[in-house]
Tab-separated table of C-alpha atoms in Angstrom:
chain	number	residue	atom	x	y	z
A	288	TYR	CA	81.016	45.559	129.707
A	289	GLY	CA	79.488	42.419	131.175
A	290	PHE	CA	76.599	44.157	132.973
A	291	ASP	CA	72.962	43.034	132.675
A	292	GLN	CA	71.877	46.680	132.841
A	293	LEU	CA	73.884	49.729	131.727
A	294	GLN	CA	72.910	53.394	131.822
A	295	ILE	CA	75.524	55.779	130.535
A	296	SER	CA	75.979	59.403	131.645
A	297	ASP	CA	79.106	61.539	131.425
A	298	GLU	CA	79.432	65.324	131.452
A	299	PRO	CA	76.034	66.217	132.882
A	300	GLY	CA	73.326	67.617	130.665
A	301	CYS	CA	75.270	68.166	127.440
A	302	TYR	CA	74.411	64.866	125.779
A	303	ARG	CA	71.091	63.219	125.120
A	304	ASP	CA	72.031	60.348	127.405
A	305	ALA	CA	70.325	58.445	130.210
A	306	TYR	CA	70.574	61.418	132.610
A	307	TRP	CA	69.106	63.839	130.043
A	308	ASN	CA	66.192	61.465	129.417
A	309	TRP	CA	65.650	61.034	133.176
A	310	VAL	CA	65.276	64.806	133.608
A	311	ARG	CA	63.009	65.000	130.551
A	312	GLU	CA	60.682	62.463	132.162
A	313	ARG	CA	60.442	64.569	135.292
A	314	ASP	CA	60.420	68.158	134.010
A	315	PRO	CA	61.414	68.830	130.377
A	316	SER	CA	61.308	72.570	131.028
A	317	GLN	CA	64.530	72.274	133.078
A	318	LEU	CA	66.711	70.563	130.460
A	319	ASP	CA	68.601	73.754	129.701
A	320	GLY	CA	69.344	74.236	133.400
A	321	ILE	CA	71.172	70.917	133.804
A	322	ASN	CA	73.666	71.608	131.017
A	323	CYS	CA	77.233	71.846	132.349
A	324	GLY	CA	78.583	73.148	129.059
A	325	LEU	CA	80.376	71.833	126.027
A	326	PRO	CA	83.265	69.491	126.947
A	327	PRO	CA	86.521	70.315	125.144
A	328	ALA	CA	86.782	66.886	123.506
A	329	ARG	CA	83.310	67.167	122.053
A	330	ALA	CA	84.057	70.650	120.674
A	331	GLN	CA	87.095	69.197	118.912
A	332	TRP	CA	84.997	66.317	117.557
A	333	GLU	CA	82.309	68.660	116.253
A	334	GLN	CA	84.956	70.767	114.488
A	335	MET	CA	86.522	67.698	112.882
A	336	MET	CA	83.165	66.298	111.739
A	337	GLY	CA	81.615	69.599	110.685
A	338	PHE	CA	78.682	68.783	112.987
A	339	ARG	CA	76.915	70.859	115.599
A	340	GLY	CA	75.016	68.920	118.230
A	341	THR	CA	71.530	69.731	119.418
A	342	VAL	CA	72.650	70.298	123.009
A	343	GLN	CA	74.903	73.346	123.347
A	344	PRO	CA	76.412	75.132	126.360
A	345	PRO	CA	74.320	77.891	127.937
A	346	GLU	CA	77.327	80.138	128.506
A	347	PRO	CA	81.172	80.122	128.206
A	348	ARG	CA	82.960	77.738	130.574
A	349	GLU	CA	84.965	80.689	131.914
A	350	ASN	CA	81.835	81.967	133.698
A	351	TRP	CA	81.922	79.190	136.267
A	352	PRO	CA	81.804	78.282	139.106
A	353	ARG	CA	78.086	78.864	139.380
A	354	TYR	CA	74.971	77.434	140.947
A	355	PHE	CA	73.265	74.430	139.379
A	356	GLY	CA	70.665	75.808	136.958
A	357	ALA	CA	67.784	73.429	137.733
A	358	ASP	CA	66.053	72.104	140.854
A	359	ASP	CA	68.405	70.554	143.386
A	360	GLU	CA	66.753	67.122	143.046
A	361	LEU	CA	67.634	66.998	139.335
A	362	THR	CA	71.426	66.845	139.553
A	363	GLN	CA	73.380	64.031	137.951
A	364	ALA	CA	74.135	62.681	141.436
A	365	CYS	CA	70.381	62.498	142.128
A	366	PHE	CA	69.920	60.609	138.846
A	367	VAL	CA	72.580	58.062	139.794
A	368	ALA	CA	71.128	57.630	143.271
A	369	ASP	CA	67.557	57.261	141.909
A	370	ARG	CA	68.523	54.628	139.365
A	371	SER	CA	70.722	52.797	141.905
A	372	CYS	CA	67.915	52.670	144.453
A	373	GLN	CA	65.477	51.475	141.798
A	374	PHE	CA	67.892	48.670	140.831
A	375	ILE	CA	68.223	47.575	144.469
A	376	GLU	CA	64.469	47.640	145.038
A	377	GLU	CA	63.645	45.742	141.830
A	378	ARG	CA	66.503	43.221	141.867
A	379	ALA	CA	65.503	39.592	141.354
A	380	GLY	CA	67.381	38.635	144.504
A	381	PRO	CA	70.903	38.216	145.829
A	382	PRO	CA	73.653	38.151	144.857
A	383	PHE	CA	73.968	41.384	142.888
A	384	PHE	CA	76.685	43.819	141.854
A	385	LEU	CA	75.940	47.509	141.421
A	386	TRP	CA	78.411	50.131	140.205
A	387	SER	CA	77.168	53.688	140.732
A	388	GLY	CA	79.312	56.313	138.995
A	389	PHE	CA	78.932	59.904	140.191
A	390	TYR	CA	80.350	62.672	138.014
A	391	SER	CA	80.811	65.079	140.907
A	392	PRO	CA	83.114	66.395	142.245
A	393	HIS	CA	84.544	67.456	138.921
A	394	SER	CA	85.059	70.570	136.853
A	395	PRO	CA	83.291	72.646	135.753
A	396	TRP	CA	82.389	73.612	139.315
A	397	ILE	CA	78.587	73.659	139.306
A	398	ALA	CA	76.780	72.750	142.519
A	399	PRO	CA	73.287	73.118	144.014
A	400	LYS	CA	72.876	76.354	145.977
A	401	SER	CA	71.773	74.381	149.053
A	402	CYS	CA	75.181	72.663	149.074
A	403	VAL	CA	77.247	75.766	148.310
A	404	ASP	CA	75.604	77.777	151.086
A	405	ILE	CA	76.934	75.325	153.691
A	406	TYR	CA	80.441	76.682	153.128
A	407	ASP	CA	81.980	80.027	154.001
A	408	ILE	CA	83.966	81.011	150.900
A	409	ASP	CA	86.147	83.468	152.837
A	410	ALA	CA	87.135	80.675	155.243
A	411	MET	CA	88.325	78.310	152.516
A	412	PRO	CA	92.047	77.509	152.590
A	413	LEU	CA	94.145	78.852	149.728
A	414	PRO	CA	95.872	76.401	147.397
A	415	ASP	CA	99.249	74.974	148.369
A	416	ARG	CA	101.404	76.920	145.915
A	417	THR	CA	104.907	78.392	146.166
A	418	GLU	CA	106.209	81.555	144.490
A	419	ASP	CA	108.009	79.361	141.972
A	420	GLU	CA	104.733	77.734	140.890
A	421	PRO	CA	102.735	80.236	138.771
A	422	TRP	CA	99.126	79.715	137.774
A	423	VAL	CA	98.594	77.661	134.646
A	424	PRO	CA	97.643	79.927	131.687
A	425	ALA	CA	93.914	79.119	132.007
A	426	ALA	CA	93.937	80.440	135.593
A	427	GLU	CA	96.319	83.342	135.121
A	428	GLY	CA	95.241	86.348	137.200
A	429	LEU	CA	93.002	84.286	139.477
A	430	SER	CA	92.386	86.165	142.724
A	431	ASP	CA	92.555	84.685	146.219
A	432	HIS	CA	88.751	85.021	146.431
A	433	GLY	CA	88.399	83.188	143.116
A	434	ALA	CA	90.610	80.349	144.302
A	435	ARG	CA	88.635	80.075	147.532
A	436	GLU	CA	85.356	80.160	145.612
A	437	ILE	CA	86.411	77.268	143.397
A	438	ARG	CA	87.351	75.239	146.474
A	439	ALA	CA	84.020	75.961	148.131
A	440	TYR	CA	82.099	74.808	145.054
A	441	TYR	CA	84.248	71.663	144.885
A	442	TYR	CA	83.423	70.894	148.522
A	443	ALA	CA	79.746	71.570	147.733
A	444	MET	CA	79.875	68.971	144.971
A	445	ILE	CA	81.262	66.475	147.495
A	446	THR	CA	78.326	67.272	149.763
A	447	GLU	CA	75.982	66.695	146.802
A	448	VAL	CA	77.492	63.195	146.326
A	449	ASP	CA	77.339	62.523	150.103
A	450	ARG	CA	73.603	63.112	150.040
A	451	ALA	CA	73.133	60.832	147.052
A	452	VAL	CA	75.249	58.026	148.537
A	453	GLY	CA	73.187	58.356	151.720
A	454	GLN	CA	70.037	57.593	149.716
A	455	VAL	CA	71.592	54.404	148.357
A	456	LEU	CA	72.696	53.288	151.842
A	457	ASP	CA	69.205	54.056	153.202
A	458	THR	CA	67.706	51.868	150.481
A	459	LEU	CA	69.984	48.967	151.378
A	460	GLU	CA	68.806	49.275	154.966
A	461	GLU	CA	65.142	49.547	154.005
A	462	GLN	CA	65.499	46.385	151.940
A	463	GLY	CA	67.008	44.598	154.927
A	464	ILE	CA	70.279	43.756	153.152
A	465	SER	CA	72.687	46.361	154.541
A	466	ASP	CA	74.290	43.815	156.910
A	467	ASN	CA	75.022	41.435	154.043
A	468	THR	CA	76.264	43.915	151.432
A	469	ILE	CA	79.827	45.011	150.768
A	470	VAL	CA	79.990	48.728	150.017
A	471	VAL	CA	83.078	50.324	148.481
A	472	PHE	CA	83.366	54.112	148.047
A	473	THR	CA	86.336	55.306	146.023
A	474	SER	CA	87.376	57.584	143.125
A	475	ASP	CA	89.394	57.336	139.954
A	476	HIS	CA	91.479	60.452	140.620
A	477	GLY	CA	91.786	63.581	142.699
A	478	GLU	CA	91.975	67.256	141.790
A	479	PHE	CA	94.783	69.832	141.892
A	480	LEU	CA	92.248	72.485	142.967
A	481	GLY	CA	94.888	75.195	142.622
A	482	ASP	CA	97.740	73.326	144.322
A	483	PHE	CA	100.993	73.900	142.405
A	484	GLY	CA	99.076	76.493	140.389
A	485	LYS	CA	97.147	73.790	138.547
A	486	PHE	CA	93.567	72.613	138.158
A	487	GLY	CA	92.149	69.332	136.960
A	488	LYS	CA	94.149	66.111	136.960
A	489	GLY	CA	97.324	64.806	135.398
A	490	MET	CA	100.756	63.362	135.768
A	491	PRO	CA	103.269	63.155	137.243
A	492	GLY	CA	100.642	62.303	139.851
A	493	ASN	CA	101.017	64.300	143.025
A	494	ASP	CA	99.270	62.973	146.120
A	495	CYS	CA	96.347	65.311	145.505
A	496	ILE	CA	95.735	63.363	142.274
A	497	MET	CA	96.742	59.794	143.142
A	498	ARG	CA	95.706	59.609	146.789
A	499	VAL	CA	91.933	59.062	146.685
A	500	PRO	CA	89.310	57.968	149.238
A	501	CYS	CA	88.779	54.264	149.705
A	502	LEU	CA	86.083	53.320	152.224
A	503	ILE	CA	84.996	49.695	152.525
A	504	SER	CA	82.097	48.490	154.677
A	505	TYR	CA	81.048	44.903	155.364
A	506	PRO	CA	79.289	44.585	158.730
A	507	GLY	CA	80.494	41.675	160.813
A	508	HIS	CA	83.589	41.172	158.689
A	509	ILE	CA	85.390	44.539	158.583
A	510	PRO	CA	85.917	46.313	161.932
A	511	GLU	CA	83.822	49.455	162.122
A	512	GLY	CA	85.846	52.674	162.145
A	513	ALA	CA	89.176	50.984	161.442
A	514	SER	CA	91.793	52.910	159.493
A	515	VAL	CA	94.535	51.361	157.363
A	516	GLY	CA	97.614	53.406	156.523
A	517	GLU	CA	99.441	51.029	154.178
A	518	LEU	CA	99.811	51.697	150.471
A	519	VAL	CA	97.237	50.021	148.205
A	520	GLU	CA	96.147	50.395	144.559
A	521	ALA	CA	92.827	50.615	142.749
A	522	LEU	CA	93.742	47.311	141.131
A	523	ASP	CA	93.338	45.686	144.516
A	524	ILE	CA	89.589	46.355	144.772
A	525	VAL	CA	88.434	43.624	142.362
A	526	PRO	CA	90.515	40.842	143.980
A	527	THR	CA	89.215	42.000	147.385
A	528	LEU	CA	85.576	41.738	146.289
A	529	LEU	CA	86.218	38.334	144.716
A	530	ASP	CA	87.857	37.164	147.921
A	531	TYR	CA	84.899	38.211	150.083
A	532	THR	CA	82.334	36.697	147.716
A	533	GLY	CA	84.148	33.384	147.363
A	534	VAL	CA	84.888	33.778	143.647
A	535	VAL	CA	88.175	32.305	142.430
A	536	ALA	CA	90.188	34.990	140.662
A	537	GLU	CA	91.643	34.274	137.238
A	538	PRO	CA	95.419	33.832	137.499
A	539	GLN	CA	96.140	36.733	135.124
A	540	LEU	CA	94.092	39.170	137.228
A	541	GLN	CA	96.257	42.044	138.447
A	542	GLY	CA	96.011	43.341	141.996
A	543	GLN	CA	95.915	41.622	145.360
A	544	SER	CA	93.166	41.070	147.913
A	545	LEU	CA	93.097	43.531	150.809
A	546	ARG	CA	90.990	41.257	152.989
A	547	GLY	CA	93.765	40.296	155.379
A	548	LEU	CA	94.985	43.895	155.641
A	549	ILE	CA	91.605	45.495	156.378
A	550	GLU	CA	90.683	42.800	158.883
A	551	GLY	CA	93.707	43.710	160.959
A	552	GLY	CA	96.399	41.500	159.507
A	553	ASP	CA	99.510	42.104	157.429
A	554	GLY	CA	99.512	43.287	153.838
A	555	GLY	CA	99.765	46.426	151.820
A	556	ARG	CA	102.260	47.327	149.145
A	557	GLU	CA	105.793	48.646	149.265
A	558	SER	CA	104.969	50.930	146.330
A	559	VAL	CA	102.120	52.201	144.221
A	560	PHE	CA	102.406	52.649	140.473
A	561	ALA	CA	100.611	54.927	138.033
A	562	GLU	CA	100.839	55.419	134.285
A	563	SER	CA	99.211	57.646	131.716
A	564	ALA	CA	98.987	57.790	127.942
A	565	MET	CA	97.256	61.121	127.511
A	566	PRO	CA	98.256	62.667	124.142
A	567	GLY	CA	100.686	65.558	124.286
A	568	ARG	CA	101.656	64.949	127.894
A	569	PRO	CA	105.227	63.739	128.449
A	570	TRP	CA	104.916	62.419	131.988
A	571	ARG	CA	103.971	58.763	131.632
A	572	THR	CA	104.993	56.638	134.633
A	573	SER	CA	105.219	57.286	138.374
A	574	VAL	CA	106.006	55.180	141.427
A	575	ARG	CA	105.558	56.127	145.081
A	576	THR	CA	106.791	54.512	148.279
A	577	ALA	CA	106.231	55.707	151.833
A	578	GLU	CA	109.435	57.779	151.599
A	579	TRP	CA	109.931	58.716	147.972
A	580	PHE	CA	108.064	59.662	144.778
A	581	TYR	CA	109.601	59.261	141.327
A	582	SER	CA	108.333	60.055	137.856
A	583	ALA	CA	109.888	60.035	134.395
A	584	SER	CA	108.860	61.745	131.190
A	585	THR	CA	109.288	60.841	127.537
A	586	GLU	CA	111.400	64.005	127.134
A	587	GLY	CA	114.004	62.814	129.605
A	588	GLY	CA	112.775	64.761	132.619
A	589	GLU	CA	112.709	63.244	136.079
A	590	VAL	CA	111.042	64.168	139.360
A	591	LEU	CA	112.130	62.898	142.748
A	592	TRP	CA	110.404	64.078	145.899
A	593	ASP	CA	111.706	63.264	149.351
A	594	LEU	CA	108.384	62.833	151.114
A	595	ALA	CA	109.945	62.664	154.568
A	596	SER	CA	111.225	66.246	154.339
A	597	ASP	CA	108.968	67.589	151.557
A	598	ALA	CA	105.470	66.179	152.096
A	599	GLY	CA	104.073	69.007	149.962
A	600	GLU	CA	106.036	67.773	146.909
A	601	HIS	CA	107.460	71.129	145.942
A	602	CYS	CA	111.208	70.460	145.768
A	603	ASN	CA	112.583	68.223	143.017
A	604	VAL	CA	115.785	66.578	144.303
A	605	ALA	CA	116.495	64.449	141.213
A	606	GLN	CA	119.688	66.457	140.618
A	607	ASP	CA	120.745	66.467	144.266
A	608	SER	CA	123.919	64.364	144.655
A	609	SER	CA	122.970	63.425	148.206
A	610	CYS	CA	119.864	61.679	146.792
A	611	ALA	CA	121.689	59.747	144.045
A	612	ALA	CA	121.187	56.381	145.724
A	613	ALA	CA	117.447	56.983	146.207
A	614	LEU	CA	117.158	58.145	142.578
A	615	SER	CA	118.811	54.957	141.360
A	616	ASP	CA	116.566	52.793	143.515
A	617	MET	CA	113.405	54.552	142.397
A	618	ARG	CA	114.433	54.352	138.732
A	619	ARG	CA	114.888	50.600	139.089
A	620	LEU	CA	111.587	50.254	140.922
A	621	CYS	CA	109.763	52.265	138.264
A	622	LEU	CA	111.200	50.073	135.542
A	623	GLN	CA	110.174	46.915	137.403
A	624	ARG	CA	106.652	48.159	137.977
A	625	THR	CA	106.364	49.248	134.326
A	626	MET	CA	107.337	45.803	133.088
A	627	GLY	CA	105.114	44.137	135.671
A	628	SER	CA	102.107	46.153	134.480
A	629	ARG	CA	102.440	44.548	131.024
A	630	GLN	CA	101.272	41.211	132.391
A	631	MET	CA	99.877	39.102	129.545
A	632	GLY	CA	96.776	36.939	129.630
A	633	PRO	CA	96.851	33.212	128.865
A	634	ARG	CA	97.566	32.133	125.338
A	635	VAL	CA	94.284	30.854	123.945
A	636	ALA	CA	95.098	30.411	120.254
A	637	ALA	CA	98.011	29.538	118.027
A	638	TYR	CA	99.625	32.443	116.205
């Protein structure tokens, strides 16, 4: 991937990966406690291969949410923070680039007790779900208390990550480089968390899935506490970092620098675009503006949400004759963004 150092960890505790080895170095007696269970994709792989791995789930996934089964300082977030801080402390010198990937917050909902106890489960808000939006089959029969409990554990996992990120920021300060380091905090996707009767992620890409945190800090260059409301995309992060570090971007690089926008100037996008190629899922492309959201499926279905009057995205107006002009405009925009996403790199060989 172009990194000088790479330590891989995915679903916590169920592979013999860098995280598993990190826990083994500290306290091998707690390896069973860090296991988050058998991921569905791995179960399918084991069945296909006729192979049973050495690390197996301690209990059925349906028994979660639950407390983290090992000491609080042995979570995957603690592993990422520890290795990140070690990299910062042992670096040869500036410049450096560090990408710290935290698994939390993510299903299954397993969080340290110290983080869960911060939240009052009975005070958690219920999911945003109408009577016409039943629970998905996996959550059928879920009680209000169960829905609140899941949300509390999800929030607890966010708190777990907050603590870990704080350790990394403290290390930057201890090393005397916090004022000359660009820090970006963001996520690859959100979570339904019971909204629309769903859990997990997926298309067509409601705001709870596509609208993710994006915090950028660069003391002396980015105004402290400033908030930007314009639309941006994850593709814009790399060009922004290259802009601030004085690196010339390759012409085929997608995305646009946000430097002018976040420093108080003009910028932002008129629309954001998302696409997915997950097997068995018909919804593939989506486009969102400040006023409208549109998505199309391979089966011919369409979704159009009027965000001005339906911010909760519950009412599909694709068949509403009064929205025909908006539907046509969003179809055209989605087609343009789809073609634009197929941007080709430079031709480097004859063929």
